[in-house]
Short mmCIF file of N, CA, C and O in Angstrom, two decimals:
data_model
loop_
_atom_site.label_atom_id
_atom_site.label_comp_id
_atom_site.label_asym_id
_atom_site.label_seq_id
_atom_site.Cartn_x
_atom_site.Cartn_y
_atom_site.Cartn_z
N GLN Y 1 80.95 117.44 43.13
CA GLN Y 1 80.80 117.93 41.77
C GLN Y 1 81.35 119.36 41.63
O GLN Y 1 81.96 119.68 40.62
N ASP Y 2 81.14 120.19 42.65
CA ASP Y 2 81.65 121.57 42.59
C ASP Y 2 83.17 121.60 42.46
O ASP Y 2 83.71 122.47 41.79
N TRP Y 3 83.83 120.68 43.14
CA TRP Y 3 85.30 120.64 43.11
C TRP Y 3 85.76 120.46 41.68
O TRP Y 3 86.70 121.12 41.21
N TYR Y 4 85.14 119.51 40.96
CA TYR Y 4 85.52 119.24 39.58
C TYR Y 4 85.25 120.43 38.66
O TYR Y 4 86.03 120.74 37.78
N THR Y 5 84.15 121.10 38.93
CA THR Y 5 83.82 122.28 38.12
C THR Y 5 84.82 123.40 38.33
O THR Y 5 85.29 124.02 37.36
N VAL Y 6 85.19 123.65 39.58
CA VAL Y 6 86.19 124.68 39.88
C VAL Y 6 87.53 124.31 39.21
O VAL Y 6 88.21 125.18 38.67
N GLN Y 7 87.92 123.05 39.28
CA GLN Y 7 89.16 122.62 38.68
C GLN Y 7 89.15 122.84 37.13
O GLN Y 7 90.14 123.19 36.52
N THR Y 8 87.99 122.56 36.53
CA THR Y 8 87.84 122.72 35.09
C THR Y 8 87.99 124.20 34.74
O THR Y 8 88.73 124.53 33.78
N VAL Y 9 87.34 125.09 35.45
CA VAL Y 9 87.42 126.52 35.17
C VAL Y 9 88.85 126.99 35.38
O VAL Y 9 89.40 127.69 34.54
N ARG Y 10 89.45 126.58 36.47
CA ARG Y 10 90.85 126.96 36.76
C ARG Y 10 91.77 126.52 35.62
O ARG Y 10 92.64 127.26 35.19
N SER Y 11 91.59 125.30 35.15
CA SER Y 11 92.44 124.79 34.05
C SER Y 11 92.23 125.54 32.78
O SER Y 11 93.20 125.87 32.05
N LEU Y 12 90.97 125.85 32.44
CA LEU Y 12 90.69 126.62 31.22
C LEU Y 12 91.34 127.99 31.24
O LEU Y 12 91.97 128.42 30.27
N VAL Y 13 91.20 128.68 32.34
CA VAL Y 13 91.78 130.03 32.48
C VAL Y 13 93.29 129.95 32.39
O VAL Y 13 93.93 130.74 31.70
N GLN Y 14 93.89 128.99 33.06
CA GLN Y 14 95.33 128.86 33.05
C GLN Y 14 95.84 128.46 31.65
O GLN Y 14 96.80 129.05 31.17
N MET Y 15 95.21 127.51 31.01
CA MET Y 15 95.64 127.07 29.70
C MET Y 15 95.55 128.18 28.65
O MET Y 15 96.44 128.33 27.80
N THR Y 16 94.46 128.91 28.66
CA THR Y 16 94.27 129.97 27.67
C THR Y 16 95.22 131.12 27.90
O THR Y 16 95.49 131.91 27.00
N GLY Y 17 95.74 131.25 29.09
CA GLY Y 17 96.69 132.35 29.42
C GLY Y 17 98.14 132.01 29.10
O GLY Y 17 99.00 132.86 29.14
N ARG Y 18 98.42 130.76 28.79
CA ARG Y 18 99.83 130.35 28.57
C ARG Y 18 100.47 131.05 27.38
O ARG Y 18 101.69 131.18 27.36
N GLY Y 19 99.70 131.43 26.41
CA GLY Y 19 100.29 132.10 25.25
C GLY Y 19 100.55 133.58 25.42
O GLY Y 19 101.14 134.22 24.57
N VAL Y 20 100.13 134.11 26.56
CA VAL Y 20 100.27 135.56 26.81
C VAL Y 20 101.25 135.73 27.97
O VAL Y 20 100.99 135.33 29.09
N ARG Y 21 102.41 136.32 27.66
CA ARG Y 21 103.44 136.49 28.68
C ARG Y 21 103.69 137.92 29.10
O ARG Y 21 104.38 138.18 30.06
N SER Y 22 103.13 138.91 28.40
CA SER Y 22 103.29 140.30 28.77
C SER Y 22 102.07 141.06 28.30
O SER Y 22 101.22 140.56 27.61
N ALA Y 23 102.00 142.34 28.69
CA ALA Y 23 100.86 143.17 28.34
C ALA Y 23 100.76 143.38 26.84
O ALA Y 23 99.67 143.67 26.33
N ASP Y 24 101.85 143.22 26.10
CA ASP Y 24 101.83 143.40 24.66
C ASP Y 24 101.55 142.13 23.88
O ASP Y 24 101.38 142.16 22.66
N ASP Y 25 101.53 140.99 24.56
CA ASP Y 25 101.26 139.73 23.90
C ASP Y 25 99.75 139.54 23.69
O ASP Y 25 98.94 140.13 24.37
N TRP Y 26 99.44 138.67 22.76
CA TRP Y 26 98.06 138.23 22.57
C TRP Y 26 98.09 136.82 22.00
O TRP Y 26 99.07 136.38 21.47
N ALA Y 27 96.98 136.14 22.14
CA ALA Y 27 96.89 134.77 21.65
C ALA Y 27 95.43 134.48 21.28
O ALA Y 27 94.51 135.04 21.85
N THR Y 28 95.26 133.58 20.35
CA THR Y 28 93.94 133.09 19.98
C THR Y 28 93.83 131.65 20.44
O THR Y 28 94.72 130.84 20.13
N ASN Y 29 92.83 131.33 21.22
CA ASN Y 29 92.59 129.98 21.70
C ASN Y 29 91.23 129.50 21.23
O ASN Y 29 90.29 130.30 21.14
N TYR Y 30 91.12 128.23 20.91
CA TYR Y 30 89.85 127.66 20.53
C TYR Y 30 89.53 126.56 21.51
O TYR Y 30 90.32 125.67 21.76
N ILE Y 31 88.35 126.65 22.10
CA ILE Y 31 87.87 125.62 23.03
C ILE Y 31 86.89 124.77 22.25
O ILE Y 31 85.78 125.19 21.93
N LEU Y 32 87.30 123.55 21.95
CA LEU Y 32 86.51 122.66 21.11
C LEU Y 32 85.83 121.60 21.92
O LEU Y 32 85.89 120.42 21.66
N ASP Y 33 85.14 122.03 22.93
CA ASP Y 33 84.43 121.11 23.81
C ASP Y 33 82.96 121.48 23.77
O ASP Y 33 82.56 122.61 24.06
N ARG Y 34 82.14 120.53 23.43
CA ARG Y 34 80.72 120.75 23.28
C ARG Y 34 80.08 121.28 24.57
O ARG Y 34 79.11 122.02 24.54
N GLY Y 35 80.64 120.92 25.72
CA GLY Y 35 80.08 121.34 27.01
C GLY Y 35 80.52 122.69 27.51
O GLY Y 35 80.05 123.20 28.52
N PHE Y 36 81.43 123.34 26.78
CA PHE Y 36 81.97 124.63 27.25
C PHE Y 36 80.90 125.71 27.41
O PHE Y 36 80.83 126.38 28.42
N LEU Y 37 80.07 125.87 26.38
CA LEU Y 37 79.05 126.94 26.48
C LEU Y 37 78.05 126.69 27.58
O LEU Y 37 77.59 127.63 28.24
N ARG Y 38 77.76 125.42 27.87
CA ARG Y 38 76.88 125.09 28.99
C ARG Y 38 77.55 125.45 30.31
O ARG Y 38 76.95 126.07 31.20
N LEU Y 39 78.83 125.13 30.46
CA LEU Y 39 79.59 125.47 31.65
C LEU Y 39 79.61 126.98 31.82
O LEU Y 39 79.38 127.48 32.92
N LEU Y 40 79.88 127.69 30.76
CA LEU Y 40 79.92 129.17 30.80
C LEU Y 40 78.58 129.74 31.21
O LEU Y 40 78.50 130.65 32.03
N ARG Y 41 77.51 129.20 30.67
CA ARG Y 41 76.16 129.68 30.95
C ARG Y 41 75.76 129.39 32.41
O ARG Y 41 75.24 130.24 33.09
N GLU Y 42 76.05 128.19 32.85
CA GLU Y 42 75.58 127.73 34.18
C GLU Y 42 76.48 128.17 35.34
O GLU Y 42 76.02 128.30 36.47
N ARG Y 43 77.77 128.33 35.06
CA ARG Y 43 78.72 128.64 36.15
C ARG Y 43 79.56 129.87 35.84
O ARG Y 43 80.73 129.95 36.20
N ARG Y 44 78.97 130.83 35.19
CA ARG Y 44 79.70 132.04 34.74
C ARG Y 44 80.42 132.73 35.92
O ARG Y 44 81.49 133.31 35.74
N GLY Y 45 79.83 132.70 37.09
CA GLY Y 45 80.43 133.37 38.24
C GLY Y 45 81.76 132.82 38.70
O GLY Y 45 82.47 133.45 39.48
N LEU Y 46 82.13 131.62 38.23
CA LEU Y 46 83.40 131.03 38.60
C LEU Y 46 84.54 131.58 37.77
O LEU Y 46 85.71 131.46 38.16
N PHE Y 47 84.26 132.19 36.63
CA PHE Y 47 85.30 132.71 35.73
C PHE Y 47 85.64 134.12 36.15
O PHE Y 47 84.77 134.92 36.52
N PRO Y 48 86.94 134.49 36.08
CA PRO Y 48 87.31 135.90 36.37
C PRO Y 48 86.73 136.83 35.34
O PRO Y 48 86.63 136.49 34.16
N GLN Y 49 86.33 138.01 35.77
CA GLN Y 49 85.69 138.95 34.87
C GLN Y 49 86.62 139.37 33.71
O GLN Y 49 86.19 139.50 32.57
N TRP Y 50 87.92 139.52 33.97
CA TRP Y 50 88.86 139.89 32.92
C TRP Y 50 88.89 138.83 31.84
O TRP Y 50 89.07 139.15 30.65
N TRP Y 51 88.71 137.58 32.21
CA TRP Y 51 88.72 136.48 31.24
C TRP Y 51 87.45 136.50 30.43
O TRP Y 51 87.46 136.34 29.22
N LEU Y 52 86.31 136.71 31.12
CA LEU Y 52 85.04 136.82 30.41
C LEU Y 52 85.01 137.93 29.41
O LEU Y 52 84.47 137.82 28.33
N ASP Y 53 85.64 139.06 29.77
CA ASP Y 53 85.68 140.21 28.91
C ASP Y 53 86.52 139.94 27.63
O ASP Y 53 86.32 140.58 26.60
N ALA Y 54 87.41 138.98 27.73
CA ALA Y 54 88.33 138.70 26.60
C ALA Y 54 87.81 137.64 25.65
O ALA Y 54 88.35 137.48 24.53
N ILE Y 55 86.79 136.88 26.02
CA ILE Y 55 86.38 135.77 25.14
C ILE Y 55 85.31 136.20 24.15
O ILE Y 55 84.60 137.18 24.36
N ASP Y 56 85.27 135.46 23.09
CA ASP Y 56 84.26 135.66 22.03
C ASP Y 56 83.63 134.31 21.78
O ASP Y 56 84.27 133.36 21.35
N THR Y 57 82.34 134.19 22.09
CA THR Y 57 81.66 132.89 21.95
C THR Y 57 80.89 132.76 20.65
O THR Y 57 80.07 131.87 20.52
N LYS Y 58 81.16 133.62 19.68
CA LYS Y 58 80.49 133.51 18.39
C LYS Y 58 81.08 132.32 17.63
O LYS Y 58 82.27 132.06 17.66
N TYR Y 59 80.23 131.64 16.96
CA TYR Y 59 80.68 130.48 16.19
C TYR Y 59 79.69 130.31 15.04
O TYR Y 59 78.58 130.83 15.07
N PRO Y 60 80.08 129.60 14.00
CA PRO Y 60 79.20 129.44 12.84
C PRO Y 60 77.88 128.75 13.25
O PRO Y 60 77.84 127.96 14.15
N LYS Y 61 76.84 129.10 12.56
CA LYS Y 61 75.53 128.51 12.81
C LYS Y 61 75.46 127.04 12.43
O LYS Y 61 74.69 126.28 12.96
N THR Y 62 76.30 126.64 11.52
CA THR Y 62 76.30 125.24 11.11
C THR Y 62 76.96 124.37 12.18
O THR Y 62 77.86 124.82 12.87
N ASN Y 63 76.48 123.19 12.31
CA ASN Y 63 77.02 122.26 13.26
C ASN Y 63 78.24 121.55 12.70
O ASN Y 63 78.11 120.75 11.78
N ILE Y 64 79.43 121.88 13.22
CA ILE Y 64 80.64 121.25 12.65
C ILE Y 64 80.89 119.89 13.26
O ILE Y 64 81.74 119.17 12.80
N ILE Y 65 80.16 119.54 14.30
CA ILE Y 65 80.30 118.22 14.92
C ILE Y 65 79.19 117.34 14.41
O ILE Y 65 78.02 117.63 14.60
N ARG Y 66 79.51 116.28 13.80
CA ARG Y 66 78.48 115.38 13.25
C ARG Y 66 78.39 114.11 14.02
O ARG Y 66 79.28 113.58 14.52
#
C-alpha cells in the first residue's frame, strides 16, 4: 500500500509542476479528487515542503459533488 501512496504523491507533484518551466512561470491546478484532502492530511510528510507551501486547500463550503 505504501508503494501506491508514494507513486500517487510523486505523480501529483510532477503533474502540477508541468505548467511551470521557469522561476517566472506560474500555473493554477485543480485537484478534483475527493480523496486528495484525506491523502494530504494522513500522508503530509510524503509531499515536498515547497509544494505544500504553494498549495491552497480552500474550497467552497457547498458540496459540489452530488
